[in-house]
C-alpha cells in the first residue's frame, strides 16, 4: 500500500474509532457515587486494623471506573431497554458458558457445629499452602442461587485473570440444601442468620492467615453480608466488602415482589419457587421431621415467593407475618456500625430492590461505606455494550485490589 493510501486508511480508522467512542459516550450514563466527602489528609488516617478510615481513599486512588470523569460511565446493552429486560437476560443466561464464564470449581464440603452442611466452591482451586498470600473473595448468592450462575462464574474468571500480582481466588458459599449440597438438618437458608457465613469466614481466616479476605454478596446474599459486617463492627476479619443489588429494606422488597407485574409472574416467582420446591422434594424426610415445623404441603402448593417467605421463613422462625420478618431481616439498620470498607452497587431501575428504599443517608454518613448508583441495569443485570458484558465486574476487581493495596500492615 502506498504511503498516501496508508495515511488515508489510518485516518479513516481513527475517525471511525473516534465516532464509535463518541456514540458510546453519548449513549452512556454516569456513575453516581455517594460517599462521605472528606479532606485528603483525613483519607490517610487508619484504623486499628490498618484500613483507611474513609473509603474515598480507595475509590479515588484505585477505582477509575467509579471516579474518573470519563471512565465512570455505563453504556447499557442496546437491545435491553428496561430494568426488567436486564433482569430477564440475567436469568435466561444463568447456565450460559463462554470464555468469560467457563470455570471448573473445586468443591469442599464443610460440616457446621449443628451438623448442618455447607459446600464451598473454589476457583481456580482451594489453596494448598497455608502461607499462600493470594486474596480470597468469599461470596454469597441470592435466594435460589448458587455458584453455577453466570454472573458468579464471570466474577470468578475476572478475579483470576487480572494482571500479574492482582489475581484473587473466589470461593462461593452455597447455602444448606442449595447447589447439590446435602441437607443434613432441618435448618434452611434464610435472609437473616449470618452464623454460617461468620463461621466460614473465621475458618478460612484461620486456615490461610496470609490471604486478605474480601466479602461479596448478591441480592439477598448482599443483605446477609451487610448484616454480618454491621454485627461484627471493628471485629470483622474482612479487608473489604462489596454488595451488588442489595434490597437493604426487606419490606420494600416484599412490596416489589408482590406487585402484579409480568416479570414477577412469568420469571421471578417461577424461578425462585421451583428452586425451593426442588430442594424440599429432594430432602422431604429431613424437612418433614424438622422441629422447626415446616408446612411441607403448603410449600409445595405455593405459587409466589411471598408465600414461600411466609411459610418457609416467617412462620418457621416464629415471626407473626412476613412484614414482621422483613423488618427484622433488613440490613439497613446495620450500616451505621460497619467498620470495614464497603462498596454497594445498585441501579435506579431495579424492580426487586427499589431505589426508593436505598439507605442513601446512612451510607453517606458512614466514612467506611459508599454507594455506586447506576441509571440502568435492573436486578443483577447491568449488561453493557453490544457484547453484553456485565458492567460491575471491573469495578469489583478494582475495589478488591484497591482495598488490599490501601491496607497498611501494622
CSV table of C-alpha atoms in Angstrom, one decimal:
chain,number,residue,atom,x,y,z
A,1,UNK,CA,0.0,0.0,0.0
A,2,UNK,CA,1.3,3.4,-0.9
A,3,UNK,CA,2.1,6.0,1.8
A,4,UNK,CA,-0.9,8.3,0.8
A,5,UNK,CA,-3.3,5.4,0.8
A,6,UNK,CA,-1.9,4.2,4.2
A,7,UNK,CA,-2.4,7.6,5.7
A,8,UNK,CA,-5.9,7.9,4.4
A,9,UNK,CA,-6.7,4.4,5.6
A,10,UNK,CA,-5.3,5.1,9.0
A,11,UNK,CA,-7.1,8.4,9.2
A,12,UNK,CA,-10.4,6.7,8.3
A,13,UNK,CA,-9.8,4.1,11.0
A,14,UNK,CA,-9.1,6.7,13.6
A,15,UNK,CA,-12.2,8.7,12.6
A,16,UNK,CA,-14.3,5.6,12.9
A,17,UNK,CA,-12.9,4.8,16.3
A,18,UNK,CA,-13.5,8.3,17.5
A,19,UNK,CA,-17.1,8.2,16.2
A,20,UNK,CA,-17.7,4.9,18.0
A,21,UNK,CA,-16.3,6.3,21.2
A,22,UNK,CA,-18.4,9.4,20.9
A,23,UNK,CA,-21.5,7.4,20.3
A,24,UNK,CA,-20.7,5.1,23.2
A,25,UNK,CA,-20.2,8.1,25.5
A,26,UNK,CA,-23.4,9.8,24.4
A,27,UNK,CA,-25.4,6.6,25.0
A,28,UNK,CA,-23.8,6.0,28.4
A,29,UNK,CA,-24.9,7.0,31.9
A,30,UNK,CA,-22.5,8.4,34.6
A,31,UNK,CA,-22.0,6.6,37.8
A,32,UNK,CA,-23.5,8.5,40.7
A,33,UNK,CA,-21.1,7.9,43.6
A,34,UNK,CA,-22.4,8.5,47.1
A,35,UNK,CA,-19.9,8.6,49.9
A,36,UNK,CA,-18.8,10.9,52.7
A,37,UNK,CA,-16.8,13.8,51.5
A,38,UNK,CA,-13.5,14.4,53.3
A,39,UNK,CA,-10.2,16.1,53.0
A,40,UNK,CA,-7.1,14.4,51.5
A,41,UNK,CA,-5.4,14.5,54.9
A,42,UNK,CA,-8.3,12.7,56.7
A,43,UNK,CA,-8.3,10.0,54.0
A,44,UNK,CA,-4.8,9.0,55.1
A,45,UNK,CA,-5.9,8.1,58.6
A,46,UNK,CA,-6.0,4.4,59.5
A,47,UNK,CA,-8.0,2.4,62.0
A,48,UNK,CA,-6.6,-0.3,64.3
A,49,UNK,CA,-6.7,-2.9,61.5
A,50,UNK,CA,-4.7,-0.8,59.0
A,51,UNK,CA,-7.8,0.1,56.9
A,52,UNK,CA,-8.3,3.7,55.6
A,53,UNK,CA,-10.8,5.4,57.8
A,54,UNK,CA,-12.5,6.8,54.7
A,55,UNK,CA,-13.4,4.7,51.7
A,56,UNK,CA,-12.8,7.7,49.5
A,57,UNK,CA,-9.1,6.9,49.7
A,58,UNK,CA,-9.6,3.5,48.0
A,59,UNK,CA,-12.1,4.8,45.4
A,60,UNK,CA,-10.2,7.9,44.3
A,61,UNK,CA,-6.8,6.2,44.2
A,62,UNK,CA,-7.7,2.8,42.7
A,63,UNK,CA,-11.2,2.7,41.2
A,64,UNK,CA,-11.3,4.8,37.9
A,65,UNK,CA,-14.4,3.0,36.7
A,66,UNK,CA,-16.2,4.6,39.7
A,67,UNK,CA,-14.5,8.0,40.0
A,68,UNK,CA,-12.8,9.1,36.7
A,69,UNK,CA,-14.9,11.7,34.8
A,70,UNK,CA,-14.7,9.9,31.5
A,71,UNK,CA,-14.5,6.2,32.7
A,72,UNK,CA,-17.1,6.2,35.4
A,73,UNK,CA,-19.9,5.5,33.0
A,74,UNK,CA,-22.1,2.6,31.8
A,75,UNK,CA,-23.4,2.0,28.3
A,76,UNK,CA,-26.3,-0.4,28.6
A,77,UNK,CA,-26.6,-3.1,26.0
A,78,UNK,CA,-28.7,-1.5,23.2
A,79,UNK,CA,-31.4,-4.3,23.0
A,80,UNK,CA,-32.0,-4.2,26.8
A,81,UNK,CA,-34.1,-1.1,27.3
A,82,UNK,CA,-35.6,-1.6,30.7
A,83,UNK,CA,-34.6,-2.9,34.1
A,84,UNK,CA,-36.8,-5.9,33.8
A,85,UNK,CA,-35.2,-6.8,30.5
A,86,UNK,CA,-31.7,-6.7,32.1
A,87,UNK,CA,-33.0,-9.0,34.9
A,88,UNK,CA,-34.6,-11.4,32.5
A,89,UNK,CA,-31.4,-11.6,30.4
A,90,UNK,CA,-29.6,-12.4,33.6
A,91,UNK,CA,-32.0,-15.2,34.5
A,92,UNK,CA,-32.1,-16.6,30.9
A,93,UNK,CA,-28.2,-16.7,30.8
A,94,UNK,CA,-27.8,-18.4,34.1
A,95,UNK,CA,-26.3,-21.5,32.6
A,96,UNK,CA,-24.6,-19.8,29.7
A,97,UNK,CA,-20.9,-20.8,29.1
A,98,UNK,CA,-18.5,-18.6,27.2
A,99,UNK,CA,-14.9,-17.5,27.5
A,100,UNK,CA,-15.9,-15.1,30.3
A,101,UNK,CA,-17.6,-17.8,32.4
A,102,UNK,CA,-16.1,-21.1,31.6
A,103,UNK,CA,-14.8,-22.2,35.0
A,104,UNK,CA,-14.5,-25.5,36.8
A,105,UNK,CA,-14.9,-25.3,40.6
A,106,UNK,CA,-13.1,-27.3,43.2
A,107,UNK,CA,-15.7,-28.2,45.8
A,108,UNK,CA,-15.2,-28.5,49.5
A,109,UNK,CA,-17.8,-29.8,52.0
A,110,UNK,CA,-17.9,-28.3,55.5
A,111,UNK,CA,-19.9,-29.7,58.4
A,112,UNK,CA,-21.1,-27.0,60.8
A,113,UNK,CA,-21.4,-27.2,64.6
A,114,UNK,CA,-25.0,-28.3,64.4
A,115,UNK,CA,-24.2,-31.0,61.8
A,116,UNK,CA,-25.6,-28.8,59.0
A,117,UNK,CA,-23.7,-29.0,55.7
A,118,UNK,CA,-22.3,-26.1,53.6
A,119,UNK,CA,-20.5,-26.5,50.3
A,120,UNK,CA,-17.7,-24.2,49.2
A,121,UNK,CA,-16.9,-23.9,45.5
A,122,UNK,CA,-13.3,-22.6,44.9
A,123,UNK,CA,-11.9,-21.2,41.7
A,124,UNK,CA,-9.2,-21.7,40.4
A,125,UNK,CA,-8.7,-24.0,43.4
A,126,UNK,CA,-8.5,-24.2,47.2
A,127,UNK,CA,-5.1,-23.0,48.4
A,128,UNK,CA,-2.7,-25.9,49.0
A,129,UNK,CA,-0.3,-23.9,51.1
A,130,UNK,CA,-1.3,-22.3,54.4
A,131,UNK,CA,1.1,-19.4,53.8
A,132,UNK,CA,-0.4,-18.6,50.3
A,133,UNK,CA,-1.0,-14.8,50.2
A,134,UNK,CA,-3.4,-14.8,47.2
A,135,UNK,CA,-6.5,-12.8,48.2
A,136,UNK,CA,-9.7,-14.7,48.7
A,137,UNK,CA,-13.2,-13.3,47.8
A,138,UNK,CA,-15.9,-15.1,49.8
A,139,UNK,CA,-19.2,-14.8,48.0
A,140,UNK,CA,-22.9,-15.1,48.9
A,141,UNK,CA,-25.5,-15.5,46.2
A,142,UNK,CA,-29.2,-14.6,46.2
A,143,UNK,CA,-32.1,-16.8,47.2
A,144,UNK,CA,-32.3,-19.9,44.9
A,145,UNK,CA,-28.9,-19.1,43.5
A,146,UNK,CA,-25.5,-20.8,43.7
A,147,UNK,CA,-22.1,-20.8,42.2
A,148,UNK,CA,-23.4,-22.0,38.9
A,149,UNK,CA,-25.0,-18.7,38.0
A,150,UNK,CA,-23.5,-16.9,35.0
A,151,UNK,CA,-22.6,-13.7,36.9
A,152,UNK,CA,-20.9,-15.6,39.7
A,153,UNK,CA,-18.8,-17.7,37.2
A,154,UNK,CA,-17.9,-14.5,35.3
A,155,UNK,CA,-16.7,-12.9,38.6
A,156,UNK,CA,-14.6,-16.0,39.3
A,157,UNK,CA,-12.9,-15.7,35.9
A,158,UNK,CA,-12.5,-11.9,36.1
A,159,UNK,CA,-10.7,-12.1,39.5
A,160,UNK,CA,-8.5,-15.0,38.4
A,161,UNK,CA,-7.3,-13.3,35.2
A,162,UNK,CA,-6.2,-9.9,36.4
A,163,UNK,CA,-2.7,-8.8,35.7
A,164,UNK,CA,0.2,-10.5,37.5
A,165,UNK,CA,0.2,-9.7,41.2
A,166,UNK,CA,-3.5,-8.7,41.2
A,167,UNK,CA,-5.3,-12.1,40.9
A,168,UNK,CA,-7.7,-13.4,43.5
A,169,UNK,CA,-9.4,-16.6,44.3
A,170,UNK,CA,-13.2,-16.8,44.6
A,171,UNK,CA,-14.9,-19.2,47.0
A,172,UNK,CA,-18.7,-19.3,46.9
A,173,UNK,CA,-20.6,-20.4,50.0
A,174,UNK,CA,-23.5,-22.4,48.8
A,175,UNK,CA,-26.4,-22.4,51.3
A,176,UNK,CA,-27.7,-25.5,53.0
A,177,UNK,CA,-29.5,-27.7,50.5
A,178,UNK,CA,-28.5,-25.5,47.5
A,179,UNK,CA,-26.4,-26.4,44.5
A,180,UNK,CA,-26.5,-30.2,45.3
A,181,UNK,CA,-25.3,-29.5,48.8
A,182,UNK,CA,-26.8,-32.2,51.1
A,183,UNK,CA,-29.4,-31.1,53.6
A,184,UNK,CA,-28.4,-32.8,56.9
A,185,UNK,CA,-30.5,-30.8,59.3
A,186,UNK,CA,-33.9,-29.1,59.2
A,187,UNK,CA,-32.3,-25.6,59.2
A,188,UNK,CA,-32.7,-24.0,55.8
A,189,UNK,CA,-31.4,-20.8,54.1
A,190,UNK,CA,-32.9,-17.6,55.5
A,191,UNK,CA,-32.3,-13.9,54.9
A,192,UNK,CA,-31.2,-13.0,58.5
A,193,UNK,CA,-29.0,-15.7,60.1
A,194,UNK,CA,-25.3,-14.8,59.5
A,195,UNK,CA,-23.8,-17.6,61.6
A,196,UNK,CA,-22.9,-19.9,58.7
A,197,UNK,CA,-21.1,-17.1,56.9
A,198,UNK,CA,-19.4,-15.9,60.1
A,199,UNK,CA,-18.1,-19.4,60.8
A,200,UNK,CA,-16.9,-19.9,57.2
A,201,UNK,CA,-15.1,-16.5,57.2
A,202,UNK,CA,-13.4,-17.2,60.5
A,203,UNK,CA,-12.4,-20.7,59.5
A,204,UNK,CA,-10.8,-19.5,56.2
A,205,UNK,CA,-9.1,-16.7,58.0
A,206,UNK,CA,-7.5,-19.2,60.4
A,207,UNK,CA,-6.5,-21.7,57.7
A,208,UNK,CA,-5.0,-19.1,55.4
A,209,UNK,CA,-3.7,-16.2,57.7
A,210,UNK,CA,-1.7,-14.5,55.0
A,211,UNK,CA,-4.5,-14.2,52.5
A,212,UNK,CA,-6.6,-11.0,52.6
A,213,UNK,CA,-10.3,-11.8,52.7
A,214,UNK,CA,-12.9,-9.8,50.8
A,215,UNK,CA,-16.7,-10.3,51.1
A,216,UNK,CA,-19.0,-10.2,48.1
A,217,UNK,CA,-22.8,-10.5,48.2
A,218,UNK,CA,-25.5,-10.5,45.6
A,219,UNK,CA,-29.2,-9.7,46.1
A,220,UNK,CA,-30.3,-11.3,49.4
A,221,UNK,CA,-26.7,-12.6,49.8
A,222,UNK,CA,-25.7,-8.9,49.9
A,223,UNK,CA,-28.3,-8.3,52.6
A,224,UNK,CA,-26.7,-11.1,54.7
A,225,UNK,CA,-23.2,-9.7,54.1
A,226,UNK,CA,-24.3,-6.2,55.2
A,227,UNK,CA,-25.9,-7.5,58.4
A,228,UNK,CA,-22.7,-9.6,59.1
A,229,UNK,CA,-20.5,-6.5,58.7
A,230,UNK,CA,-22.7,-4.4,61.0
A,231,UNK,CA,-22.8,-7.2,63.6
A,232,UNK,CA,-19.1,-7.6,63.5
A,233,UNK,CA,-18.2,-3.9,63.6
A,234,UNK,CA,-14.5,-3.5,64.2
A,235,UNK,CA,-14.1,-7.2,64.7
A,236,UNK,CA,-14.6,-8.2,61.0
A,237,UNK,CA,-11.7,-10.2,59.5
A,238,UNK,CA,-12.6,-8.9,56.1
A,239,UNK,CA,-10.4,-6.4,54.4
A,240,UNK,CA,-13.3,-5.0,52.4
A,241,UNK,CA,-16.7,-6.0,51.1
A,242,UNK,CA,-18.9,-5.5,48.0
A,243,UNK,CA,-22.7,-5.6,47.9
A,244,UNK,CA,-24.5,-5.9,44.5
A,245,UNK,CA,-28.2,-5.2,44.2
A,246,UNK,CA,-28.9,-5.4,47.9
A,247,UNK,CA,-32.5,-4.6,48.7
A,248,UNK,CA,-31.4,-3.4,52.2
A,249,UNK,CA,-35.0,-2.8,53.2
A,250,UNK,CA,-36.7,-6.2,53.0
A,251,UNK,CA,-40.2,-4.6,53.4
A,252,UNK,CA,-39.6,-2.7,50.2
A,253,UNK,CA,-38.5,-6.0,48.5
A,254,UNK,CA,-41.7,-7.7,49.8
A,255,UNK,CA,-43.8,-5.0,48.2
A,256,UNK,CA,-41.9,-5.2,45.0
A,257,UNK,CA,-42.2,-8.9,44.6
A,258,UNK,CA,-45.9,-8.8,45.5
A,259,UNK,CA,-46.6,-6.4,42.7
A,260,UNK,CA,-48.7,-7.8,39.8
A,261,UNK,CA,-46.1,-7.5,37.0
A,262,UNK,CA,-45.3,-9.7,34.0
A,263,UNK,CA,-41.7,-10.2,35.3
A,264,UNK,CA,-42.8,-11.3,38.7
A,265,UNK,CA,-45.5,-13.7,37.4
A,266,UNK,CA,-43.6,-15.2,34.5
A,267,UNK,CA,-39.9,-15.0,35.7
A,268,UNK,CA,-39.2,-14.2,39.3
A,269,UNK,CA,-41.8,-16.3,41.1
A,270,UNK,CA,-41.4,-19.4,38.8
A,271,UNK,CA,-37.6,-19.4,39.1
A,272,UNK,CA,-37.5,-19.0,42.9
A,273,UNK,CA,-40.4,-21.2,43.8
A,274,UNK,CA,-39.2,-24.0,41.6
A,275,UNK,CA,-35.7,-23.9,43.1
A,276,UNK,CA,-37.1,-24.0,46.7
A,277,UNK,CA,-39.6,-26.8,45.8
A,278,UNK,CA,-36.9,-29.0,44.2
A,279,UNK,CA,-34.9,-28.7,47.4
A,280,UNK,CA,-37.9,-29.6,49.6
A,281,UNK,CA,-38.7,-32.6,47.4
A,282,UNK,CA,-35.1,-33.8,47.5
A,283,UNK,CA,-34.9,-33.5,51.3
A,284,UNK,CA,-38.5,-34.1,52.3
A,285,UNK,CA,-37.8,-36.7,55.0
A,286,UNK,CA,-35.5,-34.3,56.9
A,287,UNK,CA,-37.8,-31.3,56.3
A,288,UNK,CA,-40.9,-33.1,57.5
A,289,UNK,CA,-39.2,-34.3,60.6
A,290,UNK,CA,-37.6,-31.0,61.5
A,291,UNK,CA,-38.6,-29.5,64.9
A,292,UNK,CA,-38.9,-26.1,63.1
A,293,UNK,CA,-42.3,-27.3,61.8
A,294,UNK,CA,-42.3,-26.6,58.1
A,295,UNK,CA,-45.7,-27.0,56.4
A,296,UNK,CA,-44.4,-29.2,53.5
A,297,UNK,CA,-47.7,-29.5,51.7
A,298,UNK,CA,-48.4,-25.8,51.8
A,299,UNK,CA,-44.9,-25.0,50.5
A,300,UNK,CA,-45.4,-27.4,47.6
A,301,UNK,CA,-48.6,-25.6,46.7
A,302,UNK,CA,-47.1,-22.1,46.9
A,303,UNK,CA,-47.1,-20.1,43.7
A,304,UNK,CA,-45.3,-17.0,44.7
A,305,UNK,CA,-42.1,-16.1,46.5
A,306,UNK,CA,-44.2,-14.1,49.0
A,307,UNK,CA,-46.0,-17.3,50.0
A,308,UNK,CA,-42.6,-19.0,50.5
A,309,UNK,CA,-41.3,-16.2,52.7
A,310,UNK,CA,-44.3,-16.7,54.9
A,311,UNK,CA,-44.3,-20.5,55.0
A,312,UNK,CA,-40.6,-21.3,55.0
A,313,UNK,CA,-39.2,-18.3,56.9
A,314,UNK,CA,-41.7,-16.2,58.8
A,315,UNK,CA,-43.8,-19.0,60.3
A,316,UNK,CA,-40.9,-21.4,60.6
A,317,UNK,CA,-38.8,-18.9,62.7
A,318,UNK,CA,-41.8,-17.7,64.8
A,319,UNK,CA,-42.5,-14.3,63.2
A,320,UNK,CA,-46.1,-13.3,63.2
A,321,UNK,CA,-46.1,-12.5,59.5
A,322,UNK,CA,-43.9,-11.5,56.5
A,323,UNK,CA,-43.7,-7.8,57.5
A,324,UNK,CA,-42.5,-8.7,61.0
A,325,UNK,CA,-39.9,-11.0,59.4
A,326,UNK,CA,-38.9,-8.4,56.8
A,327,UNK,CA,-38.4,-5.7,59.4
A,328,UNK,CA,-36.1,-8.0,61.4
A,329,UNK,CA,-34.1,-9.3,58.5
A,330,UNK,CA,-33.4,-5.9,56.8
A,331,UNK,CA,-29.8,-4.8,56.7
A,332,UNK,CA,-30.5,-1.1,56.6
A,333,UNK,CA,-30.2,-0.6,60.4
A,334,UNK,CA,-26.7,-2.2,60.4
A,335,UNK,CA,-25.0,0.2,58.1
A,336,UNK,CA,-24.0,2.7,60.8
A,337,UNK,CA,-21.9,0.0,62.6
A,338,UNK,CA,-19.9,-1.1,59.5
A,339,UNK,CA,-16.2,-0.5,60.1
A,340,UNK,CA,-14.9,-2.2,57.0
A,341,UNK,CA,-14.5,-0.5,53.6
A,342,UNK,CA,-17.9,-1.4,52.0
A,343,UNK,CA,-19.0,-0.7,48.4
A,344,UNK,CA,-22.6,-1.1,47.4
A,345,UNK,CA,-23.7,-1.2,43.7
A,346,UNK,CA,-27.3,-0.6,42.9
A,347,UNK,CA,-29.5,0.6,40.0
A,348,UNK,CA,-32.3,3.1,39.8
A,349,UNK,CA,-34.4,0.7,37.7
A,350,UNK,CA,-34.2,-2.3,39.9
A,351,UNK,CA,-37.7,-3.6,40.3
A,352,UNK,CA,-36.7,-6.2,43.0
A,353,UNK,CA,-34.6,-3.9,45.2
A,354,UNK,CA,-36.3,-0.5,44.7
A,355,UNK,CA,-34.0,2.6,44.6
A,356,UNK,CA,-36.6,4.5,46.7
A,357,UNK,CA,-35.7,2.3,49.7
A,358,UNK,CA,-31.9,2.6,49.4
A,359,UNK,CA,-30.3,3.9,52.7
A,360,UNK,CA,-28.5,6.8,51.0
A,361,UNK,CA,-28.2,9.0,54.0
A,362,UNK,CA,-26.9,6.2,56.3
A,363,UNK,CA,-24.3,5.2,53.6
A,364,UNK,CA,-23.2,8.9,53.2
A,365,UNK,CA,-22.8,9.4,56.9
A,366,UNK,CA,-20.6,6.4,57.4
A,367,UNK,CA,-17.0,7.1,56.2
A,368,UNK,CA,-16.4,3.4,55.6
A,369,UNK,CA,-19.3,3.0,53.2
A,370,UNK,CA,-20.1,4.1,49.6
A,371,UNK,CA,-22.9,3.6,47.1
A,372,UNK,CA,-22.3,3.4,43.3
A,373,UNK,CA,-25.7,4.1,41.7
A,374,UNK,CA,-26.4,3.3,38.1
A,375,UNK,CA,-29.2,4.7,35.9
A,376,UNK,CA,-29.9,1.4,34.2
A,377,UNK,CA,-29.2,-2.3,34.8
A,378,UNK,CA,-32.2,-3.9,36.6
A,379,UNK,CA,-31.6,-6.5,39.2
A,380,UNK,CA,-28.2,-8.3,38.9
A,381,UNK,CA,-28.2,-7.5,35.2
A,382,UNK,CA,-26.1,-4.4,34.4
A,383,UNK,CA,-25.2,-5.6,30.9
A,384,UNK,CA,-23.2,-3.2,28.9
A,385,UNK,CA,-22.1,-2.8,25.3
A,386,UNK,CA,-23.1,-4.7,22.2
A,387,UNK,CA,-21.4,-7.8,23.6
A,388,UNK,CA,-23.5,-7.7,26.8
A,389,UNK,CA,-20.6,-7.8,29.3
A,390,UNK,CA,-21.5,-7.4,33.0
A,391,UNK,CA,-20.6,-3.9,34.0
A,392,UNK,CA,-19.9,-4.4,37.7
A,393,UNK,CA,-17.2,-7.0,37.3
A,394,UNK,CA,-14.4,-4.5,36.5
A,395,UNK,CA,-15.3,-2.1,39.4
A,396,UNK,CA,-15.4,-5.1,41.8
A,397,UNK,CA,-11.9,-6.2,40.7
A,398,UNK,CA,-10.7,-2.6,41.0
A,399,UNK,CA,-12.1,-2.3,44.5
A,400,UNK,CA,-10.7,-5.7,45.6
A,401,UNK,CA,-7.2,-4.7,44.5
A,402,UNK,CA,-7.6,-1.2,45.8
A,403,UNK,CA,-8.7,-2.2,49.3
A,404,UNK,CA,-5.8,-4.7,49.6
A,405,UNK,CA,-3.3,-2.1,48.3
A,406,UNK,CA,-4.6,0.5,50.7
A,407,UNK,CA,-4.4,-1.6,53.8
A,408,UNK,CA,-1.4,-0.8,55.9
A,409,UNK,CA,0.2,-3.8,57.6
A,410,UNK,CA,0.5,-2.9,61.3
